[in-house]
Coordinates of C-alpha atoms and ligand atoms in Angstrom, one line a residue:
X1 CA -76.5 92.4 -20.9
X2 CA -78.6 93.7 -18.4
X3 CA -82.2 93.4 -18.6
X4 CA -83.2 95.9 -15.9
X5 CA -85.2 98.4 -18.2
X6 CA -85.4 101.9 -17.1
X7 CA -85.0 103.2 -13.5
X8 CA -87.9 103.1 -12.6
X9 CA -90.7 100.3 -12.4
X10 CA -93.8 100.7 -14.4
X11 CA -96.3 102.1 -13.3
X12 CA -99.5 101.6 -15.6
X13 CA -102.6 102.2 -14.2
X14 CA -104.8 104.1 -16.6
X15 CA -107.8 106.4 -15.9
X16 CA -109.9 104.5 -13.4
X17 CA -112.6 107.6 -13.5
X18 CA -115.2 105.7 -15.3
X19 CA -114.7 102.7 -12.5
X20 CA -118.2 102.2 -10.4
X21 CA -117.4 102.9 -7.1
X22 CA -118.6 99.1 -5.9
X23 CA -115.3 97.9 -8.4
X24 CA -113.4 100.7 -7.3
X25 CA -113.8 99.6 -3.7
X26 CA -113.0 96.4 -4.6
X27 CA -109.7 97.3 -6.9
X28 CA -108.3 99.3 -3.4
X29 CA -109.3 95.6 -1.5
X30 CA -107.3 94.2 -3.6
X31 CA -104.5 96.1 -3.5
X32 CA -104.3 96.3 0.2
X33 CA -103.9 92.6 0.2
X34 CA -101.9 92.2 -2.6
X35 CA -99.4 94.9 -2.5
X36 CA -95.9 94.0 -0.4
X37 CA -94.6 97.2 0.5
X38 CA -90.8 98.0 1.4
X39 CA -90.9 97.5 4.8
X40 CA -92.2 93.8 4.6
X41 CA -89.8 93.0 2.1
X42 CA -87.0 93.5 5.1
X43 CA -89.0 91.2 6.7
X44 CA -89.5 88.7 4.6
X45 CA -85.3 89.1 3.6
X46 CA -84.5 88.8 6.9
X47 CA -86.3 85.6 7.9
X48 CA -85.4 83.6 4.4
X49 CA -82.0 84.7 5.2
X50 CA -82.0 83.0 8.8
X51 CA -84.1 80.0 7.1
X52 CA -80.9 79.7 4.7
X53 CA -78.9 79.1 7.4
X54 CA -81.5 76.3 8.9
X55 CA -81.4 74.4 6.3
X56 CA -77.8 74.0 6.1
X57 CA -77.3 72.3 9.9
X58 CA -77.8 68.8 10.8
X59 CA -81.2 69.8 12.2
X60 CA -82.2 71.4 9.1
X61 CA -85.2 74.2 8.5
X62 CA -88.0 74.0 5.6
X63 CA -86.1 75.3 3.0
X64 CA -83.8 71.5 2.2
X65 CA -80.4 73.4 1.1
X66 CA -79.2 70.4 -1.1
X67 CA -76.1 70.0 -1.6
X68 CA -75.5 69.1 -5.0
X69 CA -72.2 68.0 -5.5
X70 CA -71.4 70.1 -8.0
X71 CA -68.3 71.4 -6.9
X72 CA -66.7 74.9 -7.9
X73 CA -67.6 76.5 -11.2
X74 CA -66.8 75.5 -14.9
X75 CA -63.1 76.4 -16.2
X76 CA -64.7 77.3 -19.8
X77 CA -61.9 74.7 -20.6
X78 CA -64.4 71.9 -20.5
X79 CA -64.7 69.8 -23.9
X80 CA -66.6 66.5 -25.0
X81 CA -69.9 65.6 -26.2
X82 CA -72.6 65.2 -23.8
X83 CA -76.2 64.2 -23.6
X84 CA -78.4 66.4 -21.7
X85 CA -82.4 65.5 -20.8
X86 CA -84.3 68.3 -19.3
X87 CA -87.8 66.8 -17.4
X88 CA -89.1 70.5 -16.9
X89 CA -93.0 70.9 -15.5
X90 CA -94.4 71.0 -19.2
X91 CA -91.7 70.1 -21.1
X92 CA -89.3 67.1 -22.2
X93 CA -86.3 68.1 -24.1
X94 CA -83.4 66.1 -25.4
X95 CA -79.6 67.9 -26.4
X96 CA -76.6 66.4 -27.7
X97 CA -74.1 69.0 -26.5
X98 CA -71.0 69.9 -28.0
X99 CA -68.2 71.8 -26.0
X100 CA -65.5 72.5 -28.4
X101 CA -61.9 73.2 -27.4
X102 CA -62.8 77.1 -27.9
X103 CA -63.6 78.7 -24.2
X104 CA -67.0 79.3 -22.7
X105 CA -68.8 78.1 -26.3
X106 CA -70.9 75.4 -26.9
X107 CA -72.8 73.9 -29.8
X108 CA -76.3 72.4 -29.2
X109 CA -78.8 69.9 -31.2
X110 CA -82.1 69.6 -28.9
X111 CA -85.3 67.8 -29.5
X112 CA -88.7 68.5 -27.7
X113 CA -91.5 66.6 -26.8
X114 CA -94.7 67.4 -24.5
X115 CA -94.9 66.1 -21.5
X116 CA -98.6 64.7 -21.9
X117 CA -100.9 65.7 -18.6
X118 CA -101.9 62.5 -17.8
X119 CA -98.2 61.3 -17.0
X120 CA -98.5 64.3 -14.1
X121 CA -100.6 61.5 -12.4
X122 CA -99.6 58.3 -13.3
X123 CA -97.2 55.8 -12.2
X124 CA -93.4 56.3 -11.7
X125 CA -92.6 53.5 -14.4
X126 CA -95.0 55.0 -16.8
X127 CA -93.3 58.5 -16.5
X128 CA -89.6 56.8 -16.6
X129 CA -91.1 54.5 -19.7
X130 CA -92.0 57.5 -21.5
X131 CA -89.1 59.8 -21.1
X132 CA -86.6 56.7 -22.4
X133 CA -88.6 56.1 -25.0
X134 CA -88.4 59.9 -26.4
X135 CA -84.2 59.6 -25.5
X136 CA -84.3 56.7 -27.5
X137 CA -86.4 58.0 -30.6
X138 CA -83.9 61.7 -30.3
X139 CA -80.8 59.0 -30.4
X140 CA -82.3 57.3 -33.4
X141 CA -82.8 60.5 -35.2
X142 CA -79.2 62.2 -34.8
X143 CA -77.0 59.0 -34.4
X144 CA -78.6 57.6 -37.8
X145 CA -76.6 54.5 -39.3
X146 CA -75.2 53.8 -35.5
X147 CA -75.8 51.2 -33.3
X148 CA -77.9 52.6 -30.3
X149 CA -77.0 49.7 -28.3
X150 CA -73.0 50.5 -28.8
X151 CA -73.5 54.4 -27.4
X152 CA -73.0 53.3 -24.2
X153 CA -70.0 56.1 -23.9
X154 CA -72.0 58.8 -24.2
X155 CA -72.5 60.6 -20.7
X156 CA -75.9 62.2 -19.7
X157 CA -76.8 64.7 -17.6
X158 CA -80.5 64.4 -16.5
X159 CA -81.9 67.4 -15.2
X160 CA -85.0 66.7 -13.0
X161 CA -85.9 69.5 -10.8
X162 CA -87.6 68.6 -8.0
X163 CA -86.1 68.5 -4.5
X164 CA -83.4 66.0 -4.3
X165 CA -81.7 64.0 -1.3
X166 CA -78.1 63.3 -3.1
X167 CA -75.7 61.7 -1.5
X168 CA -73.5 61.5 -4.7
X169 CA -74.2 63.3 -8.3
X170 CA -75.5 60.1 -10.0
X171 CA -78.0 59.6 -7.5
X172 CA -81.0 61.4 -6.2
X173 CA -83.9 60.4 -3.4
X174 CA -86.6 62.4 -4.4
X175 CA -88.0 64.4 -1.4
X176 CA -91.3 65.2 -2.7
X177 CA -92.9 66.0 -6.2
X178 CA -93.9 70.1 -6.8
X179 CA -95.4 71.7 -9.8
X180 CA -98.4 69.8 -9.2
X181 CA -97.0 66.3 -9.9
X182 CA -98.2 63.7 -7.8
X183 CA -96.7 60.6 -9.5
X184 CA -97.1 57.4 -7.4
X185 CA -94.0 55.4 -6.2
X186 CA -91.2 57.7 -7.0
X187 CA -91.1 60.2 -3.6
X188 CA -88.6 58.1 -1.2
X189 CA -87.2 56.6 -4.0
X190 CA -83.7 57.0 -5.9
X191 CA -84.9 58.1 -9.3
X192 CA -81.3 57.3 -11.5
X193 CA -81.9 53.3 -11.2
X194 CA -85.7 53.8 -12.2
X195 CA -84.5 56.0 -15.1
X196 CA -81.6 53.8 -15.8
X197 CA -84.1 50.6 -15.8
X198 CA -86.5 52.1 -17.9
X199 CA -83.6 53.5 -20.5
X200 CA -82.5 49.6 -20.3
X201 CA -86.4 48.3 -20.6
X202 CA -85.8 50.5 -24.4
X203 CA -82.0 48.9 -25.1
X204 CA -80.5 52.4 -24.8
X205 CA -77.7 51.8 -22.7
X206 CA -76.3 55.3 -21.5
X207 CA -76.2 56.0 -17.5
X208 CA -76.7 58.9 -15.8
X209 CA -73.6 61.0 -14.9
X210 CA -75.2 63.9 -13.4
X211 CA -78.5 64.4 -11.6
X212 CA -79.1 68.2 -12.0
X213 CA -81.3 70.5 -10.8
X214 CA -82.3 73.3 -13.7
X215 CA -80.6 76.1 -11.1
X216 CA -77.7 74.3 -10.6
X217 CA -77.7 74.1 -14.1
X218 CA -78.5 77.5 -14.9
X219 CA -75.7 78.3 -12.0
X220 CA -73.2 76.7 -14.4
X221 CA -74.1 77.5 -17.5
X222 CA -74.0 81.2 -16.7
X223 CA -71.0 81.0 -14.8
X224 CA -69.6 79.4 -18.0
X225 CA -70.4 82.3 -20.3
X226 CA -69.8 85.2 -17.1
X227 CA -67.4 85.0 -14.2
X228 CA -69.5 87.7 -12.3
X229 CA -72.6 84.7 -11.9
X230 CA -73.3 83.9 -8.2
X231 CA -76.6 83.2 -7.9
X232 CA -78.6 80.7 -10.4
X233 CA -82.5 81.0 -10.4
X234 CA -85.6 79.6 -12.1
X235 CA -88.8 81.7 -12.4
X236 CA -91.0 79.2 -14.6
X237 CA -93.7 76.8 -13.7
X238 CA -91.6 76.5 -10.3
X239 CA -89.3 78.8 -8.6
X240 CA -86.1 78.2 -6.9
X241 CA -82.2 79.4 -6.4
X242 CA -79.0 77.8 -6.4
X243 CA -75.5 79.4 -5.2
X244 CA -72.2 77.8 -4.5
X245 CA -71.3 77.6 -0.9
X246 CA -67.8 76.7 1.0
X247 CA -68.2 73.2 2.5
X248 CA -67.3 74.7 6.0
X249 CA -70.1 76.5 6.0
X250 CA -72.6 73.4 5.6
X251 CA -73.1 71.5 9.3
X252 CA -74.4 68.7 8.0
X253 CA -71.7 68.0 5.6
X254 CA -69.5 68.1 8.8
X255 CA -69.3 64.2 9.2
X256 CA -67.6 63.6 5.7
X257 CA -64.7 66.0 6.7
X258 CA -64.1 67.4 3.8
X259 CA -62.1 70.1 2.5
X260 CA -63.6 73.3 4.1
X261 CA -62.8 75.4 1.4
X262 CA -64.2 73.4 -1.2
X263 CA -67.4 74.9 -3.0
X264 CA -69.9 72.8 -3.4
X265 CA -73.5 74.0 -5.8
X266 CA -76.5 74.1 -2.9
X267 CA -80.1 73.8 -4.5
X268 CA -81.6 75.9 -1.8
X269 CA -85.3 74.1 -3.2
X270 CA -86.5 77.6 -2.2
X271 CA -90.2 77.1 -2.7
X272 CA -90.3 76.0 0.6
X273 CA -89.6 78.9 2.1
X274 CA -92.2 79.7 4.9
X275 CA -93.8 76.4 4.9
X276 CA -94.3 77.1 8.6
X277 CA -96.4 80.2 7.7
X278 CA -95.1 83.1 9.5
X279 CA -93.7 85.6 7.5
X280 CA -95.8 86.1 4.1
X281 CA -98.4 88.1 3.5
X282 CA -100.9 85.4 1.8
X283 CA -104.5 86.0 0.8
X284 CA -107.1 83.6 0.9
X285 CA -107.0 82.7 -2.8
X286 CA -103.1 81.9 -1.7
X287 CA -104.7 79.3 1.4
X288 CA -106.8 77.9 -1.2
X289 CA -104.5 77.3 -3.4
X290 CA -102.4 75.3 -0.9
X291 CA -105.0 73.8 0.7
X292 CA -106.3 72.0 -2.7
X293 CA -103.4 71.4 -4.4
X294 CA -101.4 67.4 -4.3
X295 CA -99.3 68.6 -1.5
X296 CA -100.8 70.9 1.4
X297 CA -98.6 72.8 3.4
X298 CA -95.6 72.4 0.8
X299 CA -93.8 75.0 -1.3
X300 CA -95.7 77.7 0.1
X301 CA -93.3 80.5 -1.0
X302 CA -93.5 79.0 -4.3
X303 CA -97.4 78.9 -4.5
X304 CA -97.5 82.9 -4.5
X305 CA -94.5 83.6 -6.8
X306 CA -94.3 80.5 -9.6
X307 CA -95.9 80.8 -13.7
X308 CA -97.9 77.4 -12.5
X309 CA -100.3 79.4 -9.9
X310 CA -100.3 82.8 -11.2
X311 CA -103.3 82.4 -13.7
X312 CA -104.6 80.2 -10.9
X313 CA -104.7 83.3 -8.2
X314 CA -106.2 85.3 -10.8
X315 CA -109.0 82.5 -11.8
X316 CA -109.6 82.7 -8.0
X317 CA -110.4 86.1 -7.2
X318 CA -112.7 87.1 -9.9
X319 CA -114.3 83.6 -8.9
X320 CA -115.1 85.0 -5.6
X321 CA -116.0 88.8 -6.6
X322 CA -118.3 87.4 -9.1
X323 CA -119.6 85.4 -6.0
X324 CA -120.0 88.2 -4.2
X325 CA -123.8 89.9 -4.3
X326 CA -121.9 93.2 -3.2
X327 CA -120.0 93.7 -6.3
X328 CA -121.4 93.9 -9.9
X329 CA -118.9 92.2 -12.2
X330 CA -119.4 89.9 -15.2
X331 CA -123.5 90.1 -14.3
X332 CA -125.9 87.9 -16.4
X333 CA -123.0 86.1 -18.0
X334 CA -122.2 82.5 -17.6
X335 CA -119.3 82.4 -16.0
X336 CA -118.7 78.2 -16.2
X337 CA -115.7 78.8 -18.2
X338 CA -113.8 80.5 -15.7
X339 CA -114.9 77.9 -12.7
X340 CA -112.7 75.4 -14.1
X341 CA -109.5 74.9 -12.2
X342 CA -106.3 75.9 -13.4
X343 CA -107.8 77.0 -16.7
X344 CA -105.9 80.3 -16.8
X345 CA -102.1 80.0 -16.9
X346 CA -99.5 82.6 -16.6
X347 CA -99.7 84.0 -20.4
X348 CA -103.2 84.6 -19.7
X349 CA -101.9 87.6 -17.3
X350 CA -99.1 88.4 -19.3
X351 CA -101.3 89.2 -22.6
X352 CA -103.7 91.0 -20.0
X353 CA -100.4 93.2 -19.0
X354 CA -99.2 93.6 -22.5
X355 CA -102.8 94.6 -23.9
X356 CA -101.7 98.4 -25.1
X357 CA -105.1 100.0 -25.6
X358 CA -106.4 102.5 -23.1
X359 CA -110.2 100.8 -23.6
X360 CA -107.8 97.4 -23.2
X361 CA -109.8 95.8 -26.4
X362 CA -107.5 92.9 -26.5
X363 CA -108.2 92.0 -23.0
X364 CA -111.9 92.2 -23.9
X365 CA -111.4 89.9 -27.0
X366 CA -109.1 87.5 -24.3
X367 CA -111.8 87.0 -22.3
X368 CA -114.4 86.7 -24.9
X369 CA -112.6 84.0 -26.7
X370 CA -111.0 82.1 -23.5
X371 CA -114.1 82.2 -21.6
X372 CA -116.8 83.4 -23.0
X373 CA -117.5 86.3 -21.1
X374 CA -117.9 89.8 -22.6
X375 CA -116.5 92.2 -20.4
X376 CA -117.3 96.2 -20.2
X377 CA -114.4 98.5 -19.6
X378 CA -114.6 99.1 -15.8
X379 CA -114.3 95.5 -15.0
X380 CA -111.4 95.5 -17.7
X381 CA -109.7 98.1 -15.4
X382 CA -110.3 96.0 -12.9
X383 CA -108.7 92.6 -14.1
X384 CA -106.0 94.2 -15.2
X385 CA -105.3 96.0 -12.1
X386 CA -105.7 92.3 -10.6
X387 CA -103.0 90.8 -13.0
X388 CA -100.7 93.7 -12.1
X389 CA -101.2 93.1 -8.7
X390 CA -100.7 89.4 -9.1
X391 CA -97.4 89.7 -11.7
X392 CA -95.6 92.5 -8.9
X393 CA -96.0 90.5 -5.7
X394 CA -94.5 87.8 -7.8
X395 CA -91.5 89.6 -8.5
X396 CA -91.2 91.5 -5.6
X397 CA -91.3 88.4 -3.7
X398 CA -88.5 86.8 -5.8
X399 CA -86.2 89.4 -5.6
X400 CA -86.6 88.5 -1.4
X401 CA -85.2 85.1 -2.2
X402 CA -81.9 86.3 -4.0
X403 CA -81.5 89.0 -2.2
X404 CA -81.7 86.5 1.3
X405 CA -78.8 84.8 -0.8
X406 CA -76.9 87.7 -1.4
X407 CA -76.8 88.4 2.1
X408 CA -76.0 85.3 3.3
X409 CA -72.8 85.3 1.3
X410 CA -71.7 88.9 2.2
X411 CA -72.1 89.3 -2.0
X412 CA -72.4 93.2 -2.5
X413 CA -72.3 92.8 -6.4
X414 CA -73.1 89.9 -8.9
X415 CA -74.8 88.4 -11.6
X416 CA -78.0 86.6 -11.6
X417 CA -78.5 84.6 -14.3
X418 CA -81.9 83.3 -14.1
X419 CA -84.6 81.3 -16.7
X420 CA -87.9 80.2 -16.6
X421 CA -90.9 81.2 -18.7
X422 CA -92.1 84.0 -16.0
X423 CA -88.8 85.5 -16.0
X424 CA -88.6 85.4 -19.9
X425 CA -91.7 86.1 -21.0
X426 CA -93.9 88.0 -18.2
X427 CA -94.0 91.6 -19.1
X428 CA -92.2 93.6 -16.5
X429 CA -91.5 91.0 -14.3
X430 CA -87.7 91.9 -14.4
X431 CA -87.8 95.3 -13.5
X432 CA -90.4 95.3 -10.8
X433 CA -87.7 92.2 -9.4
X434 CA -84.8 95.3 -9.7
X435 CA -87.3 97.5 -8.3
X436 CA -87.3 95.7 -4.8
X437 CA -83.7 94.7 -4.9
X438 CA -83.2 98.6 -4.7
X439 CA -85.8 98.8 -2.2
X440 CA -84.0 95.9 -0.4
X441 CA -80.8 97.0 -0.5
X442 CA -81.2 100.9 -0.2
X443 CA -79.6 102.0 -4.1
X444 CA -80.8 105.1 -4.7
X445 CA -80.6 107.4 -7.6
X446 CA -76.7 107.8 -7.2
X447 CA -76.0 104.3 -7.6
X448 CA -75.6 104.4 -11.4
X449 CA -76.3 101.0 -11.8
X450 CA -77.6 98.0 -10.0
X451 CA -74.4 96.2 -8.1
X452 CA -77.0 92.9 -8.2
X453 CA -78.5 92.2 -11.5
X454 CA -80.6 89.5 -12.8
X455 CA -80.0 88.5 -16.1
X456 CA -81.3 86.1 -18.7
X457 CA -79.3 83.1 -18.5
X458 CA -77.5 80.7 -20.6
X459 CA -79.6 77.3 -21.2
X460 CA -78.8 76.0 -17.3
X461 CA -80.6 72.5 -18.0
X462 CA -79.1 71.8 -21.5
X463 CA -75.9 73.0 -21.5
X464 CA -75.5 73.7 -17.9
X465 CA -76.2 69.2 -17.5
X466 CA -73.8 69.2 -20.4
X467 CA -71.2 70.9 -18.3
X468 CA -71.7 69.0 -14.9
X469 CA -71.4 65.8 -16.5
X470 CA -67.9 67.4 -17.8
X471 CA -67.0 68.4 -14.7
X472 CA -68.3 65.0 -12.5
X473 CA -66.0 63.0 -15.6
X474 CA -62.9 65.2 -15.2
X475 CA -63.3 64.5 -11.1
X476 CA -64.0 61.2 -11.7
X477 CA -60.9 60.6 -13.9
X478 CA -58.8 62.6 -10.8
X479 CA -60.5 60.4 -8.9
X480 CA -61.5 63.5 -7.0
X481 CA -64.1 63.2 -4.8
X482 CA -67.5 63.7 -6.4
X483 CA -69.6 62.9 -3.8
X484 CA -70.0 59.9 -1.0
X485 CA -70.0 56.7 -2.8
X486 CA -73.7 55.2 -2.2
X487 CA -73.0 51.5 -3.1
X488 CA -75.4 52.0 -5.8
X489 CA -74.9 49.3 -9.1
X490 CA -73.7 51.0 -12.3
X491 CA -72.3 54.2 -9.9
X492 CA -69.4 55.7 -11.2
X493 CA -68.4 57.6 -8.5
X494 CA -66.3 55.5 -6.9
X495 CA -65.3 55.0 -2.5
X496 CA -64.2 58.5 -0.9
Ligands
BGC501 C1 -88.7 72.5 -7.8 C2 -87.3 72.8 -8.0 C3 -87.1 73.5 -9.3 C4 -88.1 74.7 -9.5 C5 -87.9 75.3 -10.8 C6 -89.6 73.6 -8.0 O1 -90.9 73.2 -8.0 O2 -88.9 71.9 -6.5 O3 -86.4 71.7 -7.9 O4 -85.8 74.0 -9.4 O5 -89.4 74.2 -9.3 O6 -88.1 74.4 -11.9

């Protein structure tokens, strides 16, 4: 199932000839700096596709190009019950997985708990503490009449998405936190024995088969369910891409000499991209944004593109027009609400987008209720220009990264199976994406359909985990490789 939409992307812009000309003036500002047109989406392809290839050599680039060690994709022959824990930027969810002997299908029990704010910022024991304790209480609640302490069989698959050094699966240094995080004592660190402590701090005593990163996950999952997946992608509270790649083609796997043909899952951590600043076209809200958030000069590409800063871009810029003696918007009205810091998130935009009234009343009662500014119907026009112009250059600029991808590989057709609340629930955000891969790639109106598609995925960091930890068990049981060992206690992946 395709979820391109028509041919062509929306274009929704409504009567602006009641706009006063001071907010018209600023609406074209706007767009100038926030519109990427075709041209600079070449360039911006061209350069993430050479800092692809960076990040795979011994020297390496900004984007990290983890290798994963998930190696080749799923049979659909996998079977067994797995645990899967998905640490997402909001969320905490538990599975208990079920792959039956039928191919490609999979039965699922989940739990979900919030990941309270105040974790974001606390200590890495506290965070570890907290996400074995809701394991623990999911276990409780669907092993009822067992013995916790006697599950020690079952194999989990932890999916923590942030950038990963692995040297095997079951282990993971953690580069640097993203998504805002900025929990003390874990960067540098491996994070299985931490979780793996904290899990035995609560008497559970399952280890972690698999550290997994959602794309990888979503890579496998969808690969699972549909041969013609090549590319894996999150567009959520973070963004990023994972592909499978020939082990000859990584440098600085070189050293192990492995099998060059073998395919091994790279997290490409693509919210790197740029960190060097060249290439994309970024505002000044986008240098503010950086510049205040836990971790300047990081995940620049990710800053303009991901669910977690969207509402944040948007917050920004009527901020600064409302600053701005030049331009009469929101006048007389206390505008303390909207000061706040990350108060707006991603759905903010998207119910601006979906409002369906010409007069946009629903954006009018959004703002009113959120914070508490009563809007007139110009400046309407003019926030939901902005959120437009905010939502496109977000998919537009996506579409860049899996396109860079689809270069890089020499793939001229595939599927995409991507996840993530932007993706899912951002109105339009998947056909202004196909919009620039035709752009990109040059399909006109005789290519009948898209050879690239992006399509919703299967659940990557619950059944995707599921199916690593299948996989890494049936290598393990070959004793096939599954990574260098890393002398770590309790590792099961034992000496290449
Ligand atoms: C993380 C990635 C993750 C992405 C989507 C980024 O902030 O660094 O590991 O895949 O968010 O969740």
């Amino acid at each position: 199932m395709s979820f391109q939409g028509g041919r062509k992307a929306p274009s929704r812009k409504g009567s602006m000839h009641d706009v006063p000309k001071d907010l018209m003036k600023q609406i074209k500002d706007l767009e100038a700096q926030f519109t990427v047109e075709t041209p600079k989406l070449h360039e911006i392809v061209a350069k993430f596709q050479s800092e692809l290839e960076k990040g795979l050599t011994r020297e390496g680039g900004s984007i990290p190009m983890n290798p994963t060690w998930v190696i080749g994709y799923p049979s659909g022959e996998e079977t067994g019950t797995y645990l899967a824990l998905d640490m997402g930027g909001t969320n905490l969810r538990v599975c208990e997985v079920e792959l039956p002997e039928e191919k490609g299908q999979y039965d699922i029990y989940q739990s979900k708990y919030r990941l309270p704010e105040e974790l974001k910022s606390g200590t890495g024991e506290q965070l570890f503490d907290y996400i074995a304790e809701c394991v623990k209480q999911f276990l409780i609640a669907n092993h009822e009449g067992e013995d916790i302490s006697e599950l020690k069989d079952l194999h989990l698959g932890f999916t923590f998405s942030y950038p990963c050094t692995q040297d095997a699966i079951d282990h993971g240094v953690l580069q640097r936190w993203t998504k805002g995080f900025d929990i003390s004592g874990v960067e540098g660190e491996d994070v299985v024995p931490m979780f793996e402590e904290a899990l035995e701090r609560k008497g559970v005593p399952i280890r972690i088969t698999a550290l997994v990163n959602d794309t990888t996950g979503t890579l496998i999952a969808s690969a699972y369910t549909d041969p013609l997946t090549r590319i894996g992608c999150i567009f959520g509270t973070g963004c990023n891409a994972a592909y499978m790649e020939e082990v000859g083609c990584v440098p600085k796997l070189d050293h192990l000499g492995l099998d060059p043909n073998l395919q091994i899952a790279i997290n490409c951590e693509w919210g790197a991209f740029d960190n060097e600043r060249v290439v994309l076209p970024r505002t000044v809200y986008d240098v503010h944004i950086d510049k205040t958030s836990p971790r300047p000069g990081q995940q620049i590409f990710e800053k303009m593109v991901a669910g977690l800063y969207l509402g944040e871009l948007f917050r920004l810029v009527l901020v600064d027009l409302h600053a701005n003696p030049e331009v009469k918007i929101f006048e007389g009205q206390d505008i303390s609400a909207l000061q706040n810091e990350y108060s707006l998130d991603a759905s903010f935009l998207a119910d601006i987008e979906n409002d369906p009234w010409e007069n946009l009343m629903e954006t009018h009662a959004l703002f009113e209720k959120n914070l508490k500014i009563d809007t007139t119907e110009p400046e309407r026009k003019l926030v939901r220009r902005l959120a437009e112009l905010i939502g496109t250059r977000a998919a537009r600029l996506s579409a860049c990264g899996v396109a860079a991808i689809a270069k890089k590989k020499g793939i001229t057709s595939c599927h995409v199976g991507a996840d993530g609340s932007v993706f899912n629930l951002y109105p339009h955000f998947q056909t202004r994406g196909a919009q620039a891969l035709r752009e990109i790639f040059g399909w006109g109106k005789e290519v009948r359909e898209d050879p690239i598609q992006i399509v919703p995925s299967e659940d990557g960091s619950g059944v995707g985990a599921a199916l690593i930890a299948a996989l890494t068990m049936k290598r393990i049981k070959q004793g096939i490789h599954a990574g260098v060992n890393v002398k770590r206690k309790n590792s099961l992946i034992p000496p290449v």
